[in-house]
Amino acid sequence: MSAFPFVDPLYHEPIGRYAHSPEFERVLTDVLLESWSVERSGVWMAARPPWRRYPDQGFKLHVSAVPDDAEEILRRVAMICGETATEFKCAADPRLLSHINSKRASRGSSGKFMTLYPESDHAFEGLAARLAEATAEFDGPYILSDRRVPGSRCVFYRYGGFSRRSRMRPDGTREYLIRGVDGSDLPDRRQPFFALPEGIADPFPPEDAASGGDLRIGDRFEIREALAFSNTGGVYLATDLATGADAVLKEARPHTSSWSMQDGYLDAVGMLEHEHAVLTDLAGTGVTVQPLGLHRAWEHTFLAQSFAPGEPLRSFRGRPEIILTTHMDDPERVGQFCGVFHTVARGLLAAVRAVHEAGYVIGDLSPNNIMVDADTLGVTLIDVESAHRPDDRVATLARGWYTPGFRPLDEAGRRAVTPADDLYAAGMALYSLVMPVQHFFRLHPEAAPRFIDRFVAAGLPEEVRDVIAALAAGDADRASDLLDTWAPTLSVPSYA
């Protein structure tokens, strides 16, 4: 794991260079005897008794936690480990715990705030019971690779290696191993589902869970395929059985991607509920997908919404007829690009203004959540969970929700997202049609005008540059006037 951007905002660094905060380490030194060693190891803080007591493999215990409960859970679990001389590790500090539970975390390892290494199967069962009792009032993210210990909502278990036995794969990466019941080496996979090696019996009866074969949500939507997965949940293409139309379902897993707030904390479920409220308020604008309701299935929440035709701008700009960089010497291609740019720019500006007129700022606008219909060039906004009004609960957090390259470079010190930020993002999204290098502008701000000026010198109409510049400056009226008065025509460079 790299510590980007834990150590430096501009460079990837080894996680070992990240200076952790002292909260969790302080708990360990308070609870454990002086004979224990407490040492940082990458993401983890490892706590070891004076002697090594665990086998090479077996059932390990994991404990998950939300940020506000983490220190108390750590204290209680560490006390039990101290009493039983059980080696364990925990996330090194609250920031790393948040990273472990974040949207982009690995689904096979996310949620594992603490890992315990029992010395035997008998010790495992005793520890599991004690941990479940000690943490009975707490809840935590579901660890996808594990099963819950009966009676607990934050203690989990799985079978795996304790020592780091591994072999090298043909591609040079390492694969961790366990030994099968027949003595052969087996991969020790961290998968986003529970699985036991052949010949290993589950020590507990199966927990009550949602049926994995149930593809209907809310008795109305039938899932056809998965479009994407993240640690917070999947995105699925579904059929609306009430209308026969395509629909999209966004899933939220509780306690993932948590944010501490003065009045508690916000997690993926809260964000999905907020997005549903935003879509409901914006439904009449016609510029976003339409909400089709919130639904619960097992412990997860699903936002049903209309299907937006087209594809994200990030992939739309890669269509052969859009790519401009290698075709500046072809007047027909330049003219074709300008026609597309003009239509998409008008649609995008209209969408952003409609959201602003409804009292919202978008917050995180980028080529990832701008859908473009290749047939009509119509624009639809999706994934508007960052959109908010000034008095919304999420407003205090939204300053940090943006895609690098699509937030003004001079934002330091400002406490609120503004309409001008959205206009800047719209300008950079349009700039990405010309050349998708916006994330580099933070390294060299002067490159932003320099790149586009070179394209203009090579024959790109000045209006493309001027529309982008007006939006980047937050001047929606000027951008609108330019688009109204510009009828795209071919612009051929002069080589005289």
Coordinates of C-alpha atoms in Angstrom, one line a residue:
M1 CA 0.0 0.0 0.0
S2 CA 1.3 3.5 -0.8
A3 CA 0.6 6.3 1.6
F4 CA -0.6 8.7 -1.1
P5 CA -1.7 11.2 0.0
F6 CA -0.9 10.4 3.7
V7 CA 2.7 11.5 3.6
D8 CA 2.8 14.0 0.8
P9 CA 0.0 15.4 -1.3
L10 CA 2.0 15.2 -4.5
Y11 CA 4.1 12.0 -4.2
H12 CA 3.5 8.4 -3.6
E13 CA 5.4 7.2 -0.5
P14 CA 5.7 3.9 1.4
I15 CA 3.2 3.7 4.2
G16 CA 6.0 3.3 6.7
R17 CA 6.8 7.0 6.2
Y18 CA 3.4 8.1 7.4
A19 CA 3.6 9.5 11.0
H20 CA 0.7 8.0 12.8
S21 CA -1.2 9.9 15.5
P22 CA -0.9 8.6 19.1
E23 CA -4.5 7.7 20.1
F24 CA -4.5 4.0 19.5
E25 CA -0.9 3.4 20.5
R26 CA -1.7 5.2 23.8
V27 CA -4.5 2.8 24.5
L28 CA -2.2 -0.2 24.0
T29 CA 0.5 1.1 26.2
D30 CA -2.1 1.9 28.9
V31 CA -3.7 -1.5 28.8
L32 CA -0.9 -3.9 28.1
L33 CA 2.0 -5.0 30.5
E34 CA 5.4 -3.5 29.9
S35 CA 6.7 -6.9 28.8
W36 CA 4.5 -6.7 25.7
S37 CA 6.1 -5.1 22.5
V38 CA 4.0 -2.5 20.6
E39 CA 5.5 -1.7 17.2
R40 CA 4.3 -0.1 14.1
S41 CA 4.3 -2.3 11.0
G42 CA 3.0 -0.5 7.9
V43 CA -0.8 0.2 8.3
W44 CA -0.8 -1.7 11.6
M45 CA 0.2 -1.4 15.2
A46 CA 1.3 -4.9 16.3
A47 CA 1.1 -6.0 19.9
R48 CA 3.0 -9.1 21.0
P49 CA 3.5 -10.9 24.3
P50 CA 7.0 -11.9 25.4
W51 CA 6.6 -15.3 23.7
R52 CA 5.1 -16.4 20.4
R53 CA 2.1 -18.7 21.0
Y54 CA 0.1 -19.0 17.8
P55 CA 0.3 -21.7 15.1
D56 CA 1.1 -21.2 11.4
Q57 CA -2.6 -21.1 10.4
G58 CA -6.1 -21.4 11.9
F59 CA -9.2 -19.4 12.7
K60 CA -8.3 -15.8 13.2
L61 CA -10.7 -13.2 14.7
H62 CA -11.3 -9.7 13.3
V63 CA -13.0 -6.8 15.0
S64 CA -14.5 -3.9 13.0
A65 CA -15.4 -0.5 14.3
V66 CA -16.8 2.9 13.4
P67 CA -14.6 5.9 14.1
D68 CA -16.5 7.1 17.2
D69 CA -16.3 3.7 18.9
A70 CA -12.8 2.6 17.9
E71 CA -10.9 3.6 21.0
E72 CA -13.3 2.0 23.5
I73 CA -13.5 -1.2 21.4
L74 CA -9.7 -1.3 21.2
R75 CA -9.4 -0.8 25.0
R76 CA -11.8 -3.7 25.7
V77 CA -10.3 -6.1 23.2
A78 CA -6.7 -5.3 24.2
M79 CA -7.5 -6.0 27.8
I80 CA -8.8 -9.5 26.8
C81 CA -5.8 -10.1 24.7
G82 CA -3.5 -9.1 27.6
E83 CA -5.3 -11.5 29.9
T84 CA -5.0 -14.4 27.5
A85 CA -1.6 -13.5 26.0
T86 CA -3.1 -13.3 22.5
E87 CA -1.0 -11.6 19.9
F88 CA -3.0 -9.0 17.8
K89 CA -2.7 -6.0 15.6
C90 CA -4.9 -2.9 15.0
A91 CA -5.0 0.0 12.6
A92 CA -2.2 2.4 13.6
D93 CA -4.5 5.4 14.0
P94 CA -8.0 6.7 13.3
R95 CA -7.0 8.1 9.9
L96 CA -5.8 4.7 8.8
L97 CA -8.9 3.1 10.2
S98 CA -11.0 5.4 8.0
H99 CA -8.9 4.4 5.0
I100 CA -9.5 0.7 5.8
N101 CA -13.2 1.4 5.8
S102 CA -13.3 3.8 2.8
K103 CA -15.0 3.4 -0.5
R104 CA -11.9 2.6 -2.4
A105 CA -10.5 0.1 0.1
S106 CA -10.0 -3.5 -0.9
R107 CA -13.3 -5.4 -0.5
G108 CA -11.4 -8.5 0.6
S109 CA -9.7 -6.8 3.6
S110 CA -11.8 -3.8 4.4
G111 CA -13.3 -3.4 7.9
K112 CA -10.5 -5.2 9.7
F113 CA -9.8 -2.7 12.5
M114 CA -8.2 -5.5 14.7
T115 CA -6.9 -9.0 13.9
L116 CA -6.3 -11.6 16.7
Y117 CA -4.2 -14.7 16.5
P118 CA -5.6 -17.4 18.9
E119 CA -3.1 -20.1 20.0
S120 CA -5.5 -22.9 19.2
D121 CA -9.0 -23.8 18.0
H122 CA -10.1 -24.1 21.6
A123 CA -8.6 -20.7 22.5
F124 CA -10.4 -19.3 19.4
E125 CA -13.8 -20.3 20.6
G126 CA -13.2 -18.9 24.1
L127 CA -11.9 -15.7 22.7
A128 CA -14.8 -15.3 20.3
A129 CA -17.3 -15.7 23.1
R130 CA -15.5 -13.2 25.3
L131 CA -15.1 -10.6 22.5
A132 CA -18.8 -10.9 21.5
E133 CA -19.8 -10.3 25.1
A134 CA -17.4 -7.4 25.7
T135 CA -18.4 -5.6 22.5
A136 CA -22.1 -6.5 22.6
E137 CA -23.4 -2.9 22.3
F138 CA -21.2 -2.0 19.3
D139 CA -21.8 -2.3 15.6
G140 CA -19.2 -2.2 12.8
P141 CA -18.8 -2.6 9.1
Y142 CA -19.5 -6.1 7.8
I143 CA -16.2 -7.8 6.9
L144 CA -17.0 -9.4 3.5
S145 CA -14.3 -12.1 3.8
D146 CA -15.5 -13.3 7.1
R147 CA -18.6 -14.5 9.1
R148 CA -19.9 -12.8 12.2
V149 CA -19.3 -14.5 15.5
P150 CA -22.8 -15.5 16.8
G151 CA -24.3 -12.8 19.0
S152 CA -22.0 -10.0 17.7
R153 CA -22.2 -7.3 15.1
C154 CA -18.5 -6.3 15.1
V155 CA -16.6 -9.6 15.8
F156 CA -15.8 -11.8 12.8
Y157 CA -13.8 -14.9 11.9
R158 CA -12.2 -16.6 9.0
Y159 CA -9.6 -19.4 8.4
G160 CA -6.3 -18.3 7.2
G161 CA -2.5 -18.1 7.6
F162 CA -1.0 -16.5 10.7
S163 CA 2.6 -16.7 9.5
R164 CA 3.5 -15.1 6.2
R165 CA 4.2 -18.2 4.0
S166 CA 4.2 -17.2 0.4
R167 CA 5.4 -18.1 -3.1
M168 CA 6.2 -15.9 -6.1
R169 CA 3.7 -15.9 -9.0
P170 CA 4.9 -15.8 -12.6
D171 CA 4.2 -12.0 -12.7
G172 CA 6.6 -11.3 -9.8
T173 CA 3.9 -10.7 -7.2
R174 CA 3.7 -12.9 -4.1
E175 CA 0.8 -15.2 -3.1
Y176 CA 0.3 -16.1 0.5
L177 CA -0.2 -19.7 1.4
I178 CA -1.8 -22.1 3.9
R179 CA -1.3 -25.8 4.1
G180 CA -4.3 -28.1 3.1
V181 CA -5.4 -31.0 5.1
D182 CA -3.4 -33.2 2.7
G183 CA -0.3 -31.2 3.3
S184 CA -0.3 -29.4 -0.1
D185 CA 0.1 -25.6 -0.4
L186 CA -3.2 -23.7 -1.0
P187 CA -3.6 -20.0 -1.8
D188 CA -4.7 -18.0 1.2
R189 CA -7.1 -15.7 -0.6
R190 CA -8.6 -12.5 0.9
Q191 CA -11.8 -12.6 -1.1
P192 CA -15.0 -10.5 -0.7
F193 CA -16.9 -13.5 0.5
F194 CA -16.6 -16.2 3.1
A195 CA -14.9 -19.5 2.1
L196 CA -13.3 -22.3 4.0
P197 CA -10.5 -24.5 2.7
E198 CA -11.5 -28.0 1.8
G199 CA -11.7 -30.2 4.9
I200 CA -12.0 -27.4 7.4
A201 CA -15.3 -27.3 9.3
D202 CA -17.1 -24.1 10.3
P203 CA -17.0 -23.9 14.1
F204 CA -20.3 -22.0 14.3
P205 CA -23.7 -22.6 12.6
P206 CA -24.3 -20.4 9.6
E207 CA -25.6 -16.9 10.4
D208 CA -28.9 -15.7 9.2
A209 CA -28.2 -13.6 6.0
A210 CA -29.9 -12.5 2.8
S211 CA -30.3 -15.2 0.2
G212 CA -27.5 -14.8 -2.3
G213 CA -29.8 -16.0 -5.1
D214 CA -32.4 -13.2 -4.5
L215 CA -32.0 -10.8 -7.3
R216 CA -35.2 -8.8 -6.6
I217 CA -35.0 -5.6 -4.6
G218 CA -38.2 -4.1 -3.1
D219 CA -40.4 -6.6 -5.0
R220 CA -40.0 -4.2 -8.0
F221 CA -36.5 -4.3 -9.4
E222 CA -34.8 -7.4 -10.8
I223 CA -31.0 -7.2 -11.0
R224 CA -29.6 -8.2 -14.3
E225 CA -25.9 -7.5 -14.0
A226 CA -23.4 -5.7 -11.9
L227 CA -22.0 -2.5 -13.4
A228 CA -19.4 -1.8 -10.7
F229 CA -18.2 -2.7 -7.2
S230 CA -16.7 -0.7 -4.4
N231 CA -16.3 -1.3 -0.7
T232 CA -19.4 0.7 0.0
G233 CA -21.6 -1.5 -2.3
G234 CA -22.3 -2.3 -5.9
V235 CA -24.0 -0.6 -8.8
Y236 CA -26.4 -2.8 -10.7
L237 CA -28.4 -2.7 -13.9
A238 CA -31.9 -3.8 -13.2
T239 CA -35.4 -4.1 -14.8
D240 CA -38.2 -2.0 -13.2
L241 CA -40.9 -4.7 -13.1
A242 CA -43.6 -2.0 -12.8
T243 CA -42.7 -0.4 -16.1
G244 CA -40.4 -2.8 -17.9
A245 CA -37.8 0.0 -18.2
D246 CA -34.1 -0.2 -17.3
A247 CA -33.2 1.1 -13.9
V248 CA -29.9 1.4 -11.9
L249 CA -29.6 0.3 -8.3
K250 CA -26.9 1.9 -6.1
E251 CA -26.0 -0.1 -3.0
A252 CA -24.8 1.1 0.4
R253 CA -23.3 -1.1 3.1
P254 CA -23.8 0.3 6.7
H255 CA -20.8 1.8 8.5
T256 CA -18.5 1.9 5.4
S257 CA -17.0 5.2 4.3
S258 CA -17.7 6.8 7.6
W259 CA -17.2 10.5 8.4
S260 CA -17.2 11.8 12.0
M261 CA -19.5 14.8 12.6
Q262 CA -20.6 16.9 15.5
D263 CA -23.9 15.2 15.7
G264 CA -22.6 11.7 15.2
Y265 CA -21.2 10.3 12.0
L266 CA -22.2 9.8 8.4
D267 CA -21.7 6.6 6.5
A268 CA -22.5 5.2 3.0
V269 CA -26.1 4.6 3.9
G270 CA -26.5 8.2 5.1
M271 CA -24.9 9.4 1.9
L272 CA -27.2 7.3 -0.2
E273 CA -30.2 8.7 1.7
H274 CA -28.9 12.2 1.1
E275 CA -28.5 11.5 -2.6
H276 CA -32.1 10.3 -2.7
A277 CA -33.2 13.5 -1.1
V278 CA -31.1 15.5 -3.6
L279 CA -32.5 13.7 -6.6
T280 CA -36.1 14.1 -5.3
D281 CA -35.5 17.9 -5.0
L282 CA -33.9 18.0 -8.5
A283 CA -36.4 15.7 -10.2
G284 CA -38.2 18.6 -11.9
T285 CA -35.1 20.0 -13.5
G286 CA -34.7 17.2 -16.0
V287 CA -30.9 17.3 -15.7
T288 CA -30.3 14.4 -13.3
V289 CA -31.5 10.8 -13.2
Q290 CA -34.9 10.4 -11.6
P291 CA -35.3 8.8 -8.2
L292 CA -37.3 5.6 -8.0
G293 CA -37.2 5.0 -4.2
L294 CA -35.1 3.7 -1.4
H295 CA -35.2 0.0 -0.6
R296 CA -33.8 -2.2 2.1
A297 CA -32.5 -5.7 1.4
W298 CA -31.0 -7.6 4.4
E299 CA -28.8 -4.9 6.0
H300 CA -28.1 -3.0 2.9
T301 CA -29.8 0.1 1.3
F302 CA -30.5 0.5 -2.4
L303 CA -31.3 3.7 -4.3
A304 CA -33.3 2.9 -7.4
Q305 CA -33.0 5.5 -10.1
S306 CA -33.8 5.8 -13.8
F307 CA -31.2 4.6 -16.3
A308 CA -29.3 7.4 -18.0
P309 CA -28.6 6.7 -21.7
G310 CA -25.1 7.1 -22.9
E311 CA -21.7 6.9 -21.2
P312 CA -19.6 8.9 -18.8
L313 CA -17.7 11.8 -20.4
R314 CA -14.5 10.1 -19.4
S315 CA -15.1 7.3 -21.9
F316 CA -17.1 9.4 -24.4
R317 CA -14.1 11.6 -25.0
G318 CA -12.2 8.5 -26.1
R319 CA -14.5 7.9 -29.1
P320 CA -12.5 8.0 -32.3
E321 CA -14.6 10.9 -33.7
I322 CA -13.9 12.9 -30.6
I323 CA -10.1 12.5 -30.2
L324 CA -8.5 15.7 -31.4
T325 CA -4.9 15.5 -30.3
T326 CA -3.6 13.5 -33.3
H327 CA -6.0 15.1 -35.9
M328 CA -5.3 18.9 -35.7
D329 CA -4.2 18.8 -39.3
D330 CA -7.6 17.5 -40.4
P331 CA -10.0 20.4 -40.8
E332 CA -13.0 18.0 -41.0
R333 CA -12.1 16.3 -37.7
V334 CA -11.6 19.7 -36.1
G335 CA -14.9 20.9 -37.3
Q336 CA -16.6 17.7 -36.1
F337 CA -15.0 18.1 -32.7
C338 CA -16.2 21.7 -32.4
G339 CA -19.8 20.6 -33.2
V340 CA -19.7 18.0 -30.4
F341 CA -17.9 20.4 -28.0
H342 CA -20.5 23.1 -28.6
T343 CA -23.5 20.9 -28.0
V344 CA -22.1 19.2 -25.0
A345 CA -21.0 22.5 -23.5
R346 CA -24.4 24.0 -23.9
G347 CA -26.0 20.9 -22.3
L348 CA -23.5 20.8 -19.4
L349 CA -23.8 24.5 -18.6
A350 CA -27.6 24.3 -18.7
A351 CA -27.5 21.3 -16.3
V352 CA -25.2 23.1 -13.8
R353 CA -27.2 26.3 -13.9
A354 CA -30.4 24.3 -13.3
V355 CA -28.9 22.7 -10.2
H356 CA -27.8 26.1 -8.9
E357 CA -31.2 27.6 -9.6
A358 CA -32.7 24.9 -7.4
G359 CA -30.5 26.1 -4.5
Y360 CA -27.8 23.4 -4.7
V361 CA -24.1 23.2 -5.5
I362 CA -22.9 20.0 -7.0
G363 CA -19.5 19.8 -5.2
D364 CA -17.9 16.9 -7.1
L365 CA -18.4 17.4 -10.8
S366 CA -16.1 15.6 -13.2
P367 CA -16.1 13.5 -16.4
N368 CA -17.0 10.5 -14.1
N369 CA -20.5 11.7 -13.3
I370 CA -21.4 13.6 -16.5
M371 CA -23.3 11.2 -18.8
V372 CA -23.4 12.0 -22.6
D373 CA -25.8 10.3 -25.0
A374 CA -23.7 9.7 -28.1
D375 CA -26.8 9.8 -30.3
T376 CA -28.3 13.1 -29.1
L377 CA -25.3 14.6 -27.2
G378 CA -27.7 15.2 -24.3
V379 CA -26.2 15.6 -20.9
T380 CA -27.4 13.9 -17.6
L381 CA -25.8 14.3 -14.2
I382 CA -25.4 11.1 -12.1
D383 CA -23.8 10.3 -8.7
V384 CA -24.9 13.6 -7.1
E385 CA -24.3 12.5 -3.5
S386 CA -22.0 15.5 -3.0
A387 CA -24.6 18.0 -4.0
H388 CA -26.0 20.1 -1.1
R389 CA -27.6 23.3 0.0
P390 CA -25.6 25.6 2.4
D391 CA -27.5 24.4 5.4
D392 CA -27.4 20.7 4.6
R393 CA -25.8 18.3 7.1
V394 CA -23.1 17.3 4.6
A395 CA -22.1 20.8 3.8
T396 CA -19.3 20.8 6.4
L397 CA -17.8 17.7 4.7
A398 CA -18.3 18.6 1.1
R399 CA -15.2 20.8 0.9
G400 CA -13.1 17.6 0.7
W401 CA -15.3 15.8 -1.8
Y402 CA -13.9 16.4 -5.3
T403 CA -12.0 14.8 -8.1
P404 CA -8.4 16.0 -8.4
G405 CA -8.1 18.4 -11.3
F406 CA -11.7 19.5 -11.1
R407 CA -11.5 22.0 -8.2
P408 CA -10.0 25.5 -8.4
L409 CA -6.3 25.6 -7.5
D410 CA -6.8 28.7 -5.2
E411 CA -9.4 27.0 -2.9
A412 CA -7.1 26.9 0.1
G413 CA -8.7 28.5 3.1
R414 CA -12.2 28.5 1.8
R415 CA -14.7 26.6 4.0
A416 CA -17.6 26.1 1.6
V417 CA -18.2 24.9 -1.9
T418 CA -19.5 27.6 -4.2
P419 CA -21.3 27.7 -7.6
A420 CA -18.0 29.0 -9.0
D421 CA -16.4 25.7 -8.0
D422 CA -19.0 23.8 -10.1
L423 CA -18.4 26.1 -13.1
Y424 CA -14.7 25.6 -12.8
A425 CA -15.3 21.8 -12.8
A426 CA -17.5 22.1 -15.8
G427 CA -14.8 24.1 -17.6
M428 CA -12.2 21.4 -16.8
A429 CA -14.6 18.7 -17.9
L430 CA -14.9 20.4 -21.3
Y431 CA -11.1 20.9 -21.4
S432 CA -10.7 17.2 -20.9
L433 CA -12.4 16.7 -24.3
V434 CA -9.5 18.5 -25.8
M435 CA -6.8 16.9 -23.6
P436 CA -7.5 15.0 -20.4
V437 CA -4.6 16.2 -18.3
Q438 CA -6.4 18.4 -15.7
H439 CA -5.0 16.5 -12.7
F440 CA -1.5 17.7 -13.7
F441 CA -2.4 21.4 -13.5
R442 CA -1.9 21.4 -9.7
L443 CA 1.8 20.6 -10.4
H444 CA 2.1 23.3 -13.0
P445 CA -0.8 25.8 -13.0
E446 CA 0.7 27.7 -16.0
A447 CA 0.2 24.6 -18.1
A448 CA -3.6 25.0 -18.2
P449 CA -3.6 28.1 -20.5
R450 CA -0.4 27.0 -22.3
F451 CA -1.8 23.7 -23.5
I452 CA -5.0 25.2 -24.8
D453 CA -3.2 28.1 -26.4
R454 CA -1.1 25.6 -28.4
F455 CA -4.2 23.9 -29.7
V456 CA -5.6 27.3 -30.7
A457 CA -2.3 28.1 -32.5
A458 CA -2.7 24.8 -34.3
G459 CA -6.2 25.6 -35.6
L460 CA -8.7 25.0 -32.7
P461 CA -11.2 27.9 -32.7
E462 CA -10.7 30.5 -30.0
E463 CA -14.2 30.0 -28.8
V464 CA -13.3 26.6 -27.4
R465 CA -10.6 28.2 -25.3
D466 CA -12.8 31.2 -24.3
V467 CA -15.7 29.0 -23.2
I468 CA -13.4 26.9 -21.0
A469 CA -11.7 30.1 -19.6
A470 CA -15.0 31.7 -18.8
L471 CA -16.3 28.7 -16.9
A472 CA -13.0 28.3 -15.1
A473 CA -13.3 31.9 -14.0
G474 CA -16.8 31.2 -12.7
D475 CA -18.5 33.4 -15.3
A476 CA -21.5 31.4 -16.5
D477 CA -23.1 34.4 -18.3
R478 CA -20.0 35.0 -20.5
A479 CA -19.8 31.3 -21.3
S480 CA -23.4 31.2 -22.2
D481 CA -23.0 34.3 -24.4
L482 CA -20.1 32.8 -26.2
L483 CA -22.0 29.6 -26.9
D484 CA -25.0 31.5 -28.1
T485 CA -23.1 33.6 -30.6
W486 CA -20.7 30.8 -31.8
A487 CA -21.8 28.8 -34.8
P488 CA -18.9 26.2 -35.0
T489 CA -17.0 26.4 -38.3
L490 CA -13.8 24.8 -39.5
S491 CA -10.7 26.6 -38.5
V492 CA -7.6 25.8 -40.6
P493 CA -4.1 26.8 -39.4
S494 CA -2.1 29.1 -41.5
Y495 CA 1.4 27.8 -42.3
A496 CA 2.5 30.9 -44.2

